[in-house]
Amino acid sequence: MWATSPAASLPYLPAPIPIHTRYPFPLNVRLPRHPAASNQDDGKEISGSDVLWALQRAAAHKKKANRKKKGSASSPEPTQRLEDTIDYTNVKPLQIRTEWSLKLDELEERLHVLQQEGTT
């Protein structure tokens, strides 16, 4: 009789909310701190768990280095201290040299040409 779309009869489900974890992907494996003794004897073969373990160590080291950089660079207090210590009373006056006028005229002409090319 009356045709309805199947999507209209289904309940509305919101999109799942992502869960933020320490790792960008879910990990369900606990790895030993040291590689297995059997892999040390071979010397040439590397198992997948060894690679994953090395990647996790590298990622942790990188995060630690980034935290140190952010902690020292993002603190606003040192920049405020610098602004307080700058003496603006002893500033040299701005000097425009006469030979710059030709270069400024050339740059202005090029700018007008580029603006005209951009509008056409």
Short mmCIF file of C-alpha atoms in Angstrom, two decimals:
data_model
loop_
_atom_site.label_atom_id
_atom_site.label_comp_id
_atom_site.label_asym_id
_atom_site.label_seq_id
_atom_site.Cartn_x
_atom_site.Cartn_y
_atom_site.Cartn_z
CA MET A 1 0.00 0.00 0.00
CA TRP A 2 1.97 2.91 1.30
CA ALA A 3 5.61 2.66 0.44
CA THR A 4 8.01 3.86 3.09
CA SER A 5 11.75 3.91 2.94
CA PRO A 6 13.48 1.50 5.32
CA ALA A 7 15.66 4.29 6.67
CA ALA A 8 12.64 6.21 7.93
CA SER A 9 11.44 3.30 10.06
CA LEU A 10 14.83 2.67 11.71
CA PRO A 11 15.64 4.50 14.96
CA TYR A 12 18.14 7.34 14.80
CA LEU A 13 21.49 6.45 16.36
CA PRO A 14 24.05 9.19 16.94
CA ALA A 15 27.60 8.77 15.70
CA PRO A 16 29.88 7.00 18.18
CA ILE A 17 32.06 9.24 20.32
CA PRO A 18 35.76 8.39 19.98
CA ILE A 19 37.55 7.42 23.15
CA HIS A 20 40.91 9.13 23.52
CA THR A 21 43.67 6.87 24.74
CA ARG A 22 47.43 7.14 25.07
CA TYR A 23 47.87 5.33 21.79
CA PRO A 24 46.44 6.28 18.39
CA PHE A 25 45.23 2.70 17.96
CA PRO A 26 43.85 0.19 20.45
CA LEU A 27 46.38 -2.18 21.98
CA ASN A 28 45.39 -5.45 23.56
CA VAL A 29 48.83 -7.01 23.89
CA ARG A 30 51.26 -6.74 26.76
CA LEU A 31 54.82 -6.91 25.54
CA PRO A 32 57.87 -7.85 27.58
CA ARG A 33 60.44 -5.12 28.18
CA HIS A 34 63.20 -7.25 26.68
CA PRO A 35 62.96 -9.20 23.42
CA ALA A 36 62.67 -12.96 23.64
CA ALA A 37 65.91 -14.93 24.00
CA SER A 38 65.16 -17.00 20.87
CA ASN A 39 65.19 -13.86 18.73
CA GLN A 40 68.55 -12.80 20.15
CA ASP A 41 70.12 -16.09 19.05
CA ASP A 42 69.01 -15.73 15.43
CA GLY A 43 70.24 -12.17 15.09
CA LYS A 44 68.55 -11.71 11.70
CA GLU A 45 64.86 -12.41 12.26
CA ILE A 46 62.70 -9.84 14.00
CA SER A 47 59.23 -10.75 15.17
CA GLY A 48 56.22 -8.48 14.83
CA SER A 49 56.01 -8.01 18.58
CA ASP A 50 59.62 -6.78 18.64
CA VAL A 51 58.81 -4.22 15.95
CA LEU A 52 55.69 -3.09 17.82
CA TRP A 53 57.66 -2.83 21.06
CA ALA A 54 60.31 -0.68 19.33
CA LEU A 55 57.62 1.53 17.80
CA GLN A 56 55.99 2.04 21.19
CA ARG A 57 59.32 3.00 22.75
CA ALA A 58 60.04 5.44 19.92
CA ALA A 59 56.58 7.00 20.22
CA ALA A 60 56.95 7.37 23.99
CA HIS A 61 60.37 8.95 23.55
CA LYS A 62 58.99 11.37 20.95
CA LYS A 63 56.06 12.34 23.19
CA LYS A 64 58.42 12.95 26.08
CA ALA A 65 60.65 15.17 23.93
CA ASN A 66 57.61 17.11 22.64
CA ARG A 67 56.36 17.68 26.18
CA LYS A 68 59.74 19.08 27.17
CA LYS A 69 59.74 21.41 24.15
CA LYS A 70 56.17 22.57 24.75
CA GLY A 71 56.77 23.10 28.44
CA SER A 72 59.75 25.35 27.88
CA ALA A 73 58.45 27.19 24.80
CA SER A 74 54.81 27.71 25.68
CA SER A 75 55.20 29.38 29.06
CA PRO A 76 54.03 33.00 28.69
CA GLU A 77 56.00 34.41 31.60
CA PRO A 78 59.45 34.73 29.93
CA THR A 79 57.98 36.69 27.00
CA GLN A 80 56.26 39.08 29.38
CA ARG A 81 59.53 39.60 31.21
CA LEU A 82 61.29 40.46 27.94
CA GLU A 83 58.65 43.05 27.10
CA ASP A 84 59.15 44.67 30.48
CA THR A 85 62.93 44.92 30.05
CA ILE A 86 63.00 46.45 26.52
CA ASP A 87 63.93 50.12 26.52
CA TYR A 88 62.05 51.97 23.76
CA THR A 89 63.57 55.39 24.54
CA ASN A 90 66.83 54.64 22.72
CA VAL A 91 65.47 53.67 19.27
CA LYS A 92 67.16 54.75 16.03
CA PRO A 93 65.02 56.82 13.65
CA LEU A 94 63.83 55.20 10.42
CA GLN A 95 65.91 56.21 7.40
CA ILE A 96 64.74 55.73 3.80
CA ARG A 97 67.57 55.91 1.30
CA THR A 98 67.17 57.75 -2.01
CA GLU A 99 68.29 54.76 -4.12
CA TRP A 100 65.34 52.76 -2.79
CA SER A 101 62.82 54.94 -4.64
CA LEU A 102 63.57 53.31 -8.03
CA LYS A 103 63.24 49.82 -6.57
CA LEU A 104 60.00 50.76 -4.82
CA ASP A 105 58.59 52.14 -8.09
CA GLU A 106 59.53 48.91 -9.91
CA LEU A 107 57.91 46.80 -7.20
CA GLU A 108 54.77 48.92 -7.32
CA GLU A 109 54.52 48.47 -11.12
CA ARG A 110 54.97 44.70 -10.77
CA LEU A 111 52.30 44.62 -8.10
CA HIS A 112 49.82 46.44 -10.36
CA VAL A 113 50.60 44.03 -13.24
CA LEU A 114 50.09 41.01 -11.00
CA GLN A 115 46.82 42.42 -9.67
CA GLN A 116 45.54 42.98 -13.22
CA GLU A 117 46.53 39.42 -14.22
CA GLY A 118 44.76 38.05 -11.17
CA THR A 119 41.49 39.84 -11.92
CA THR A 120 41.34 38.74 -15.58
#
